[in-house]
XYZ file of C-alpha atoms in Angstrom:
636
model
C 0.000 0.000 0.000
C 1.562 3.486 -0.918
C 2.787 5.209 1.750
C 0.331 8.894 2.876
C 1.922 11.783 1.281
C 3.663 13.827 3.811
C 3.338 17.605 4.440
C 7.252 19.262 4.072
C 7.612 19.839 7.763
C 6.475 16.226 9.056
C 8.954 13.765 10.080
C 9.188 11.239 7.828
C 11.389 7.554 7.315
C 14.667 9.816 6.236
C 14.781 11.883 8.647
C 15.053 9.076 10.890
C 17.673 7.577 8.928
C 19.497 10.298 9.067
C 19.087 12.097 12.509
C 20.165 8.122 13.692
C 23.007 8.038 11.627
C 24.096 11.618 12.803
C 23.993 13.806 9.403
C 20.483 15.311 9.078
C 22.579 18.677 9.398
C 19.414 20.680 9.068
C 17.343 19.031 11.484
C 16.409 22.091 13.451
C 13.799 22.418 10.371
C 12.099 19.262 11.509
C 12.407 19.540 15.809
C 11.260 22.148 17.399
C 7.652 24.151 17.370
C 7.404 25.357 13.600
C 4.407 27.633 12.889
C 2.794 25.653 9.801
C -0.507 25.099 8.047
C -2.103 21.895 7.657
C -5.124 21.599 5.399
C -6.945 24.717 6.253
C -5.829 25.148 9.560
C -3.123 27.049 10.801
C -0.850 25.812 14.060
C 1.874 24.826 15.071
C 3.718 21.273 14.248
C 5.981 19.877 17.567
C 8.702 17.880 17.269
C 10.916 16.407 20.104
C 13.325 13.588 20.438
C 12.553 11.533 23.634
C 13.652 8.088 23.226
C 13.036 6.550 27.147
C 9.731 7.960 27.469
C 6.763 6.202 28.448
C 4.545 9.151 26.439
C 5.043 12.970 26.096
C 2.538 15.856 25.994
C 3.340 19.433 24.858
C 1.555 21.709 27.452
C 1.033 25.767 27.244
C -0.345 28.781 26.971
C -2.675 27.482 24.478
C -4.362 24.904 26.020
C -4.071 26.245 30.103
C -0.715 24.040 30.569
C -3.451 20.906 30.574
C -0.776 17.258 30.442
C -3.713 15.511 28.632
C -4.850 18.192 25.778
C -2.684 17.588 23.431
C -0.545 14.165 23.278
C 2.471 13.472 20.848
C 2.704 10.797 18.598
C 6.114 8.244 18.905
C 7.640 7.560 15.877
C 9.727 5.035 15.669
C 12.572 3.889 15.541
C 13.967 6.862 17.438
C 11.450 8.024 19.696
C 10.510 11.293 18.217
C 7.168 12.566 18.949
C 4.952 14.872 17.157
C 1.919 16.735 16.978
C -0.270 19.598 15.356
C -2.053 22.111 17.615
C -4.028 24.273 15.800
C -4.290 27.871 16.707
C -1.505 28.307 18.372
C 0.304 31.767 17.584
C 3.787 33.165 17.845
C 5.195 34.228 21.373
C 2.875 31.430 23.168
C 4.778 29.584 25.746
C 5.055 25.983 25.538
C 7.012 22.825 27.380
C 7.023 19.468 27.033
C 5.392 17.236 29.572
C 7.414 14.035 29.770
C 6.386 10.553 31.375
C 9.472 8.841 32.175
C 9.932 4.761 32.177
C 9.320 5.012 35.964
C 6.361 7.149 36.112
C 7.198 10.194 37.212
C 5.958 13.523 34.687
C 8.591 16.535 34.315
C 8.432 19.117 32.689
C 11.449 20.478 29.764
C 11.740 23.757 27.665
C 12.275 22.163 23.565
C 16.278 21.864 22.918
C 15.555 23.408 19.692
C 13.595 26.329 20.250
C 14.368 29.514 19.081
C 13.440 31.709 21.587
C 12.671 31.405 24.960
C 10.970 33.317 28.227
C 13.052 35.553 29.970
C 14.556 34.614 33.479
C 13.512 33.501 35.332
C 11.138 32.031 33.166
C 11.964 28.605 31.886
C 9.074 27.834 29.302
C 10.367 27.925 25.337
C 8.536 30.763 23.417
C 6.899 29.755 19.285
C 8.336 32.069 17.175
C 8.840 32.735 13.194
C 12.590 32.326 12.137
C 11.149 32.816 8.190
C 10.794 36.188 8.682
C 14.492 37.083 9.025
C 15.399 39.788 6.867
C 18.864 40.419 4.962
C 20.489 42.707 3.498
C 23.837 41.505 3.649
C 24.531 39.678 0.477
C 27.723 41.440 -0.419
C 29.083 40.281 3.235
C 28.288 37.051 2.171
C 29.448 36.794 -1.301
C 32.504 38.240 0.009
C 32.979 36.094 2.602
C 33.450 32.709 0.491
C 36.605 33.988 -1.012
C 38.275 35.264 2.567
C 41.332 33.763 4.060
C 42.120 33.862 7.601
C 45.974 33.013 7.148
C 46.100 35.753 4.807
C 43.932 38.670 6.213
C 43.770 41.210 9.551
C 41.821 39.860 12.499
C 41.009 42.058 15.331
C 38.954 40.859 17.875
C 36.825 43.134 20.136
C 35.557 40.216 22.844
C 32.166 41.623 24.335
C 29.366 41.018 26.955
C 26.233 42.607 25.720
C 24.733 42.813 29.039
C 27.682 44.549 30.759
C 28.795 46.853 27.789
C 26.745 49.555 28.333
C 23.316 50.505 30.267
C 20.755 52.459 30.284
C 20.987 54.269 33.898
C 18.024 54.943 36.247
C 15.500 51.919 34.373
C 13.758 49.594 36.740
C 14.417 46.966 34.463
C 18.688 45.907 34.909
C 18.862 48.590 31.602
C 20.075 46.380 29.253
C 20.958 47.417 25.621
C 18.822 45.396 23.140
C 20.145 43.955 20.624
C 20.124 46.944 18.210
C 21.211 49.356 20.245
C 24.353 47.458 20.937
C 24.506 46.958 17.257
C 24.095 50.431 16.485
C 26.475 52.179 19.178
C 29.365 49.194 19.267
C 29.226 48.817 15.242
C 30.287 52.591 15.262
C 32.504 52.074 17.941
C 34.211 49.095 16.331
C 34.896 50.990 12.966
C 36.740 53.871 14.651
C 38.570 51.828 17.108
C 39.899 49.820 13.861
C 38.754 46.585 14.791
C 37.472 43.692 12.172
C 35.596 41.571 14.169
C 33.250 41.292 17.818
C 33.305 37.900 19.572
C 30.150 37.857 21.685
C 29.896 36.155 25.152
C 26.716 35.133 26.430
C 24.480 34.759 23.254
C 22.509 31.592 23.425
C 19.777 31.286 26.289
C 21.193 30.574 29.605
C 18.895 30.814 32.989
C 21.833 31.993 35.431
C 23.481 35.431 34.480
C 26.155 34.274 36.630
C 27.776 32.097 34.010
C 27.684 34.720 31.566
C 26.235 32.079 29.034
C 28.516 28.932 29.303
C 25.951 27.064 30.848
C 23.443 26.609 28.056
C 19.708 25.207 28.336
C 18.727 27.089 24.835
C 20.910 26.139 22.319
C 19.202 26.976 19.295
C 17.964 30.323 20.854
C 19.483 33.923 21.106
C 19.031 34.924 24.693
C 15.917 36.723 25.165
C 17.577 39.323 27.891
C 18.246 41.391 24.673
C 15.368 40.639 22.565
C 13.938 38.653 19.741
C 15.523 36.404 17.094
C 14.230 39.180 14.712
C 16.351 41.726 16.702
C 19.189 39.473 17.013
C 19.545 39.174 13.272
C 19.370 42.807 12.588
C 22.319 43.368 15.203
C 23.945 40.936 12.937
C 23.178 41.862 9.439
C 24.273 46.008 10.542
C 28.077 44.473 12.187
C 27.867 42.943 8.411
C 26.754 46.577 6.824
C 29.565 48.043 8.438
C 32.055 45.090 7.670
C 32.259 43.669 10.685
C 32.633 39.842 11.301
C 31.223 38.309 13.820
C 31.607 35.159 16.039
C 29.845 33.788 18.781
C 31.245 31.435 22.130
C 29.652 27.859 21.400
C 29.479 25.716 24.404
C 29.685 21.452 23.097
C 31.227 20.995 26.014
C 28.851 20.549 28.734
C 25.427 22.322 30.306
C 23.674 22.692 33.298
C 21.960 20.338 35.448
C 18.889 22.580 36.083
C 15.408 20.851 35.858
C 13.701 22.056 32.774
C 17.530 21.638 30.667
C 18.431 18.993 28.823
C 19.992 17.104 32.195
C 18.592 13.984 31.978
C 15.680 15.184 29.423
C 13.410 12.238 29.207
C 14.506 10.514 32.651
C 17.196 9.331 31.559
C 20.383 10.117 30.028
C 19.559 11.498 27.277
C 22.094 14.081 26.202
C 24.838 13.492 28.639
C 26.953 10.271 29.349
C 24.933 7.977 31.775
C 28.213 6.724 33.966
C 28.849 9.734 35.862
C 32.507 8.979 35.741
C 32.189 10.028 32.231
C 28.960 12.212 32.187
C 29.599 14.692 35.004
C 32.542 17.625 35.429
C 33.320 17.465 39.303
C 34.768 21.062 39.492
C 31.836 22.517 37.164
C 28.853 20.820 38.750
C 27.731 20.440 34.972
C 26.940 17.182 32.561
C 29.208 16.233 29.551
C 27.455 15.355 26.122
C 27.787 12.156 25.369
C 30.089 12.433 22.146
C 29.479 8.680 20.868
C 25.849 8.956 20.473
C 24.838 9.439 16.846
C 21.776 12.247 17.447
C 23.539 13.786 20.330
C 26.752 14.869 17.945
C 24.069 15.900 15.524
C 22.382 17.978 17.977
C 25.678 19.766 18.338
C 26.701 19.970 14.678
C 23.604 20.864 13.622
C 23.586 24.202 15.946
C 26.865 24.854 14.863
C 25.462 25.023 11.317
C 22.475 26.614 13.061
C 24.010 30.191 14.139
C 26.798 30.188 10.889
C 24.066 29.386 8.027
C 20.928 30.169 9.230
C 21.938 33.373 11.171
C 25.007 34.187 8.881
C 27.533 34.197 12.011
C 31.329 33.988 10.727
C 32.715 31.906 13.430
C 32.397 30.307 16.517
C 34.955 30.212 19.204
C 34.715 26.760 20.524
C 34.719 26.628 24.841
C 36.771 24.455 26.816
C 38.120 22.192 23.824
C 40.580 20.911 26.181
C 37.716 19.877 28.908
C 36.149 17.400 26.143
C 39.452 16.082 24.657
C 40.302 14.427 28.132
C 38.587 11.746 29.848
C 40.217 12.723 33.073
C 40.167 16.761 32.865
C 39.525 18.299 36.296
C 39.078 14.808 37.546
C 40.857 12.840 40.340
C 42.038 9.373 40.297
C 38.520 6.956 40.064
C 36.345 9.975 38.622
C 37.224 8.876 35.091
C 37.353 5.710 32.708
C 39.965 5.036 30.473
C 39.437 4.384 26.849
C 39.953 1.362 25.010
C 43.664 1.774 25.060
C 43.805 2.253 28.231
C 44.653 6.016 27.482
C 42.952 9.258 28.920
C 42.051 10.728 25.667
C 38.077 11.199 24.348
C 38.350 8.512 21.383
C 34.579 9.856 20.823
C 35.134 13.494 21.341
C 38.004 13.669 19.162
C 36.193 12.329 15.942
C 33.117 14.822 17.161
C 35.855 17.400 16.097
C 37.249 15.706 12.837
C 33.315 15.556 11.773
C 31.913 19.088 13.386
C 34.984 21.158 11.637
C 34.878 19.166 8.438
C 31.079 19.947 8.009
C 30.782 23.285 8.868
C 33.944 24.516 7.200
C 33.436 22.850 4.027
C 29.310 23.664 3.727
C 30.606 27.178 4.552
C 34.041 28.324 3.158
C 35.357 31.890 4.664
C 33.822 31.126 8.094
C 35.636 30.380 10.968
C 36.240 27.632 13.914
C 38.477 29.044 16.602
C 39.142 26.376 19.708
C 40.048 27.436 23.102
C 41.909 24.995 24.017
C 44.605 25.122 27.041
C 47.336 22.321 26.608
C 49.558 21.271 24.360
C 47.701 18.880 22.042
C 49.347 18.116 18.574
C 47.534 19.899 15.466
C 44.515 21.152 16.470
C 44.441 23.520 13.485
C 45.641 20.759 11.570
C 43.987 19.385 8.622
C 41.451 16.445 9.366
C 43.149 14.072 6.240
C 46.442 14.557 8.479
C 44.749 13.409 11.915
C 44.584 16.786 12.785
C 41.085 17.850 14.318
C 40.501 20.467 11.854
C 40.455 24.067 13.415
C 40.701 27.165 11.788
C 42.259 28.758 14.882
C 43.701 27.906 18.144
C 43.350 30.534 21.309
C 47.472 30.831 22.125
C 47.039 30.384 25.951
C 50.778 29.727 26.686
C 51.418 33.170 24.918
C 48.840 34.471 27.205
C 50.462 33.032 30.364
C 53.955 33.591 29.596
C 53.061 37.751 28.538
C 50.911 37.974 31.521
C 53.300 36.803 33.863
C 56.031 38.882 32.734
C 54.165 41.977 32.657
C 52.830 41.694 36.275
C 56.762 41.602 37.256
C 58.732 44.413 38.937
C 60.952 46.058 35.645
C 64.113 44.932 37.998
C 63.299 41.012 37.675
C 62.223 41.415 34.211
C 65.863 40.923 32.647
C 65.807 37.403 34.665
C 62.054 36.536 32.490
C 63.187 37.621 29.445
C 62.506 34.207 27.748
C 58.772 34.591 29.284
C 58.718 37.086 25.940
C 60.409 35.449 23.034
C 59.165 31.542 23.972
C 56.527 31.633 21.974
C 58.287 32.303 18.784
C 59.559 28.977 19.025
C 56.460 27.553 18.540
C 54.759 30.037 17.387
C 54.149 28.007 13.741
C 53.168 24.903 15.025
C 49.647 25.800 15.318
C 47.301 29.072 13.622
C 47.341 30.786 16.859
C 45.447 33.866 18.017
C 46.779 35.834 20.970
C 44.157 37.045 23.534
C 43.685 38.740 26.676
C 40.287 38.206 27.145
C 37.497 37.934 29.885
C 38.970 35.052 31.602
C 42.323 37.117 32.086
C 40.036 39.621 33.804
C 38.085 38.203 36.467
C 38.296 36.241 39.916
C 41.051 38.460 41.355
C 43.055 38.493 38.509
C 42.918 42.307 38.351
C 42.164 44.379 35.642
C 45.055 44.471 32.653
C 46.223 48.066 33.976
C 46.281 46.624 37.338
C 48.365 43.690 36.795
C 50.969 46.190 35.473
C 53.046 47.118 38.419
C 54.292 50.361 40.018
C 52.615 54.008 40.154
C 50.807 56.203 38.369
C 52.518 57.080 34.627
C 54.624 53.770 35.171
C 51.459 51.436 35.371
C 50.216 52.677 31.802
C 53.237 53.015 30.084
C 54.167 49.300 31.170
C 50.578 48.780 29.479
C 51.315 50.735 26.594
C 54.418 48.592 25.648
C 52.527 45.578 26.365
C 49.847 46.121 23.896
C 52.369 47.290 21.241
C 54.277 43.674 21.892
C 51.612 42.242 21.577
C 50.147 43.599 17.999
C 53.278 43.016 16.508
C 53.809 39.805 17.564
C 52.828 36.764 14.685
C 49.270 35.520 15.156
C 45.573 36.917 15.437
C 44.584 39.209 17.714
C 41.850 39.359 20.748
C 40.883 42.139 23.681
C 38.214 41.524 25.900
C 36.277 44.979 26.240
C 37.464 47.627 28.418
C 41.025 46.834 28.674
C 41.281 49.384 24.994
C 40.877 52.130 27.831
C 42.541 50.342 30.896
C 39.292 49.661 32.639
C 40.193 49.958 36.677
C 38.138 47.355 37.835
C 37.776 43.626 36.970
C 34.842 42.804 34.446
C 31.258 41.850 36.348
C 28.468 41.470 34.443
C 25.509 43.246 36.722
C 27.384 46.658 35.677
C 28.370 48.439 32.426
C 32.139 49.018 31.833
C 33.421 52.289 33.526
C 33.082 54.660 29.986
C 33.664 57.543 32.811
C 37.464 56.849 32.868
C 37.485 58.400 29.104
C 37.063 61.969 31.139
C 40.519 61.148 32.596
C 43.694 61.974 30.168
C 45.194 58.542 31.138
C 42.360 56.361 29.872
C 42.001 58.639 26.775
C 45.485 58.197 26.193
C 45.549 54.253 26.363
C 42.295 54.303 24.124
C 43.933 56.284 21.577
C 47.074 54.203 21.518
C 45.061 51.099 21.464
C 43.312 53.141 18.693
C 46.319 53.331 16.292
C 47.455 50.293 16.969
C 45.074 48.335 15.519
C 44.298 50.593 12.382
C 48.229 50.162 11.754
C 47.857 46.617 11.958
C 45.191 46.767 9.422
C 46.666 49.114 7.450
C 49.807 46.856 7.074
C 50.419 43.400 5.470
C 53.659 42.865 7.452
C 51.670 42.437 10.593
C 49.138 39.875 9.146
C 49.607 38.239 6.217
C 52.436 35.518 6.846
C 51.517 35.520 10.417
C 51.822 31.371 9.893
C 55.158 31.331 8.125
C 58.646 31.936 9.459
C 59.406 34.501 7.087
C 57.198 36.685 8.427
C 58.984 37.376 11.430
C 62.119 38.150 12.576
C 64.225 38.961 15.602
C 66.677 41.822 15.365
C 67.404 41.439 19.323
C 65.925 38.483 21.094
C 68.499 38.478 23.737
C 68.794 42.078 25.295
C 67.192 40.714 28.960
C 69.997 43.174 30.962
C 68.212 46.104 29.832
C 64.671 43.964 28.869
C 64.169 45.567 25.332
C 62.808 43.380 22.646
C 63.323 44.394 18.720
C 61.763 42.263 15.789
C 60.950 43.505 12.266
C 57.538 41.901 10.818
C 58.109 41.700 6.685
C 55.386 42.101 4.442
C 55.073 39.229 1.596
C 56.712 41.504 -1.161
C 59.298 43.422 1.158
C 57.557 46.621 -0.056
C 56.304 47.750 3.256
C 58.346 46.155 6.582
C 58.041 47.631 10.168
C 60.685 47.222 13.278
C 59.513 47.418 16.240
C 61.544 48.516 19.356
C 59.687 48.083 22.704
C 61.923 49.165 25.958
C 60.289 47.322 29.123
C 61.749 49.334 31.969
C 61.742 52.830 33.434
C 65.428 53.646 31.681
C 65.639 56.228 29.091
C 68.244 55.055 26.368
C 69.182 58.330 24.822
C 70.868 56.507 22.262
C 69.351 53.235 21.995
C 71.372 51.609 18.839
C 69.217 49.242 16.523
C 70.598 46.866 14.494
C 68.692 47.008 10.624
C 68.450 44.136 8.050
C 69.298 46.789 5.054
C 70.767 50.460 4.785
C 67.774 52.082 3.975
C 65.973 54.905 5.300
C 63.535 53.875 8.473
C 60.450 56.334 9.183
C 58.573 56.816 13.131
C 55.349 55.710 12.031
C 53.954 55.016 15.774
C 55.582 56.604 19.422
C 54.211 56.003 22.030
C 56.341 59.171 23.838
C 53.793 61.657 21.423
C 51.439 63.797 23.843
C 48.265 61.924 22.447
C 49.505 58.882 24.402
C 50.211 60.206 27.641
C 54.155 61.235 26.638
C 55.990 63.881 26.818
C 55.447 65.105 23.091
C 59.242 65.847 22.751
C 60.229 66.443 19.024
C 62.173 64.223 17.673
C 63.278 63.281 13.726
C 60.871 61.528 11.234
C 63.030 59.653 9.617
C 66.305 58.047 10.499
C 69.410 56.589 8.112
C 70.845 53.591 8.339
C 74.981 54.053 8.699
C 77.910 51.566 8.010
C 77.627 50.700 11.901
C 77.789 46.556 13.248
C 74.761 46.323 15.992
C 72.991 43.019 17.082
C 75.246 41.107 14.796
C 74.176 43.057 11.688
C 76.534 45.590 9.434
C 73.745 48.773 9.426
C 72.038 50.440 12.715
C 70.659 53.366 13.579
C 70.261 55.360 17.007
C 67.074 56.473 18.256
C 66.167 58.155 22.222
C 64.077 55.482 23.401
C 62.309 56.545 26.512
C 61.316 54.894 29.624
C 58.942 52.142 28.778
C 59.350 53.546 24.941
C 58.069 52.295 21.801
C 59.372 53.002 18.307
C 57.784 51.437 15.433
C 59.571 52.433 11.630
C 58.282 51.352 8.853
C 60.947 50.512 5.704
């Protein structure tokens, strides 16, 4: 007998097949509440994978929350229900009422909705993704033929929520998610970055976690608006060519009732031995990487926010957590694999398949892991056993830079090596250096006050540091606020301190910050053969007795080179000698002594010749003043 003929948004045989076997990539088409008509009526069509239930209900707005109105029908062989309510309508809360094996009825927001009730709230929320509107085409277009390796990437790491406020509402004041569009957008473009990395984005019930404890993955946090609004904030960063990338979270969620912890009873999500499913320090579940609709789940968000939102990346959280079996775990809180080894066998080829997919449906875009240890080739390519990465967060830089700078200048010529380590391995991986939230939080101080000493001393030290750090090979990344040396550490129930810009210090650090990053866009030397050696070189590695560093970044045609010269203590050099790879003519093109930046403003030449003159083991130098904490950059 011929099979019924199926309406486009029921769940048919293939979508079994293929949500079992892990590749129905678009399944947040099929799951979910989806506002539909069937026949004449119009309603909305549920969808929810429960495979342990004994029966499952949706319950809402629509029909007084009853468990018995509306029942879902199990198809098999997954255990994906379904049903048509007619008359519901967009913004109408819903749930699903679950009966587990045992009995027992609880209640779970959809793990595909796309929007949600705000906190504290837990009930999902129908809405209309079709509507989305875009006007971003040329982005787009645009965006197939980019190339990382090749091309600027400054990263402006934000917190909607804590960016700005609106003062004196009753409501916390948040910023919705066009205003923050509108105001950071214009921001962004004179500060000279290229791209915002948003924090917090997909819903999350405890502010707390600033959004790496998910229960909402397939929804944009409500605490700034809707969907609608979310896509707009998108499509003007695109307007005003601006990338953008989101923090994606594969590596665990929250325990909390109406989550996906245990959704249907069970362990449905998560790993059911806790010595695999649970992170002891993090009080959180891990998703269980070896089950076929689970890793689709995940996947199929990924694709989610990059195709159906038109996000350019997604920074990738706690890569490290999921790689190891045994992460944050004591001795009998973990299981080995099959080799007896402590490394995720399943996670791992989650990785190889997640990167592969994503990347390849969507060329230009970007997958950026944070991942803290040493593991070989994570940016590697998959058909080399790498796991496939566009990008790798450079933590050890991170370490190493922050530890130095937090040092008294009179031990620094002892951790000069803290400084030029990472060049050794600085091609080993596609690295991106950041100083991001994590850096300031939890008593870690604020950047400016990690820097030590007084007053001009404490900026200047910050001044250099920034400088080292834009000219150093690899991507960049600066968690907002630090671009004006925010005081305090980052909390998110209060917007960043924008006072501080009345204050000539602050101004000062934001203006440096300011023309540092529109030189780096403005020049190839500092970006484009950030991942080969030529790109880089030392002119004085070694100098720890007086702690300056000197490196030239060269530009793929040698047209357009700049040294840098970056003095680390409190001694002026009035005639600091620089050793030059040719006898050329080499113009001031950034110092940091000008009055703009807090200096002195002393006058000093333009341009400087290189003389017959051996210095750092090379035949031509110059001499420059380089003043305390001084930076020189000369372009030649």
């Amino acid at each position: 007998m011929a099979e019924k003929a199926m309406e486009p948004y029921e769940i048919g045989e293939l979508d079994h097949y293929l949500y079992g076997q892990g590749n129905h990539y678009e399944i947040y088409k099929k799951l979910g509440a989806h506002l539909v008509q069937k026949g004449k009526k119009k309603g909305v069509y549920f969808a929810v994978w429960a495979p342990h239930a004994k029966s499952v209900s949706v319950v809402g707005d629509f029909n007084d929350w009853d468990m018995e109105a509306n029942p879902m029908e199990r198809g098999e062989p997954l255990g994906i229900y379904t049903c048509f309510v007619p008359g519901v309508k967009e913004n109408e809360l819903y749930k699903y009422c679950i009966e587990t094996c045992s009995g027992e009825y609880i209640f779970k927001a959809d793990p595909y909705a796309n929007y949600a009730e705000l906190r504290p709230g837990t009930a999902s929320k129908v809405t209309d993704l079709s509507r989305l509107k875009w006007t971003d085409q040329t982005w787009m277009e645009n965006r197939k033929k980019w190339d990382h390796k090749k091309a600027p990437m400054s990263v402006y790491e934000a917190h909607i929520g804590s960016w700005k406020r609106h003062p004196g509402r009753e409501d916390e004041g948040f910023y919705s998610y066009r205003e923050f569009a509108k105001e950071a957008a214009a921001y962004l473009k004179d500060m000279g970055y290229t791209h915002i990395e948003l924090i917090g984005i997909a819903e999350h019930p405890f502010d707390g976690s600033w959004g790496y404890q998910v229960t909402g993955y397939y929804a944009p946090t409500s605490r700034y608006g809707t969907p609608e609004d979310f896509a707009w904030m998108i499509n003007h960063f695109h307007k005003n060519k601006i990338g953008v990338i989101l923090d994606w979270v594969p590596a665990h969620f929250p325990r909390d009732a109406h989550g996906l912890a245990d959704f249907d009873g069970t362990a449905t999500y998560e790993y059911a031995d806790p010595r695999q499913g649970e992170h002891p320090d993090w009080g959180t579940k891990i998703f269980d990487y070896g089950k076929n609709e689970v890793r689709n789940f995940l996947i199929s968000n990924a694709l989610f926010w990059i195709e159906k939102f038109h996000v350019d990346g997604l920074r990738v959280d706690a890569v490290a957590s999921m790689l190891y079996l045994d992460y944050g775990k004591q001795d009998g809180q973990w299981i080995a694999n099959k080799y007896g080894e402590n490394k995720n066998l399943e996670a791992i080829d989650f990785f190889k398949h997640l990167n592969s997919v994503v990347l390849g449906r969507n060329p230009g875009a970007l997958m950026i892991a944070e991942e803290s240890t040493a593991w070989p080739m994570v940016t590697g390519d998959v058909e080399h056993d790498g796991l496939g990465f566009s990008l790798k967060w450079n933590m050890g830089w991170m370490h190493d830079f922050t530890e130095y700078m937090k040092l008294d200048p009179y031990f620094r010529k002892d951790n000069h090596n803290l400084m030029t380590f990472a060049m050794s391995y600085a091609y080993s991986e596609n690295y991106i250096l950041v100083l991001s939230h994590d850096e300031v939080v939890h008593l870690k101080c604020s950047m400016i006050n990690k820097m030590p000493g007084l007053g001009f001393d404490k900026y200047a030290n910050l001044k250099a540091g920034y400088a080292f750090m834009m000219g150093h090979a690899g991507k960049k990344l600066l968690f907002m606020g630090q671009e004006f040396a925010q005081l305090r550490e980052w909390s998110e129930e209060r917007e960043l301190d924008w006072y501080l810009l009345a204050e000539k210090e602050h101004l000062a650090i934001q203006n440096w910050v300011r023309d540092l990053l529109h030189l780096y866009k403005q020049n190839k030397a500092l970006y484009e053969m950030d991942q080969d050696w030529r790109g880089f070189e030392w002119i004085n590695a070694d100098d720890g007795y007086r702690s300056i560093f000197s490196f030239v970044r060269h530009s793929e045609d040698g047209k357009k080179n700049l040294l840098f010269v970056c003095n680390f203590t409190p001694m002026e050099r009035a005639d600091y000698r620089v050793g030059v790879p040719k006898r050329k003519q080499y113009k001031l093109v950034l110092n940091s002594d000008d009055e703009k930046y807090g200096g002195t403003g002393e006058e000093r030449p333009v341009v400087y010749k290189a003389v017959k003159k051996e210095c750092d083991g090379r035949p031509y130098s110059f001499a420059y003043k380089l003043p305390p904490y001084g930076v020189a950059v000369f372009e030649f």
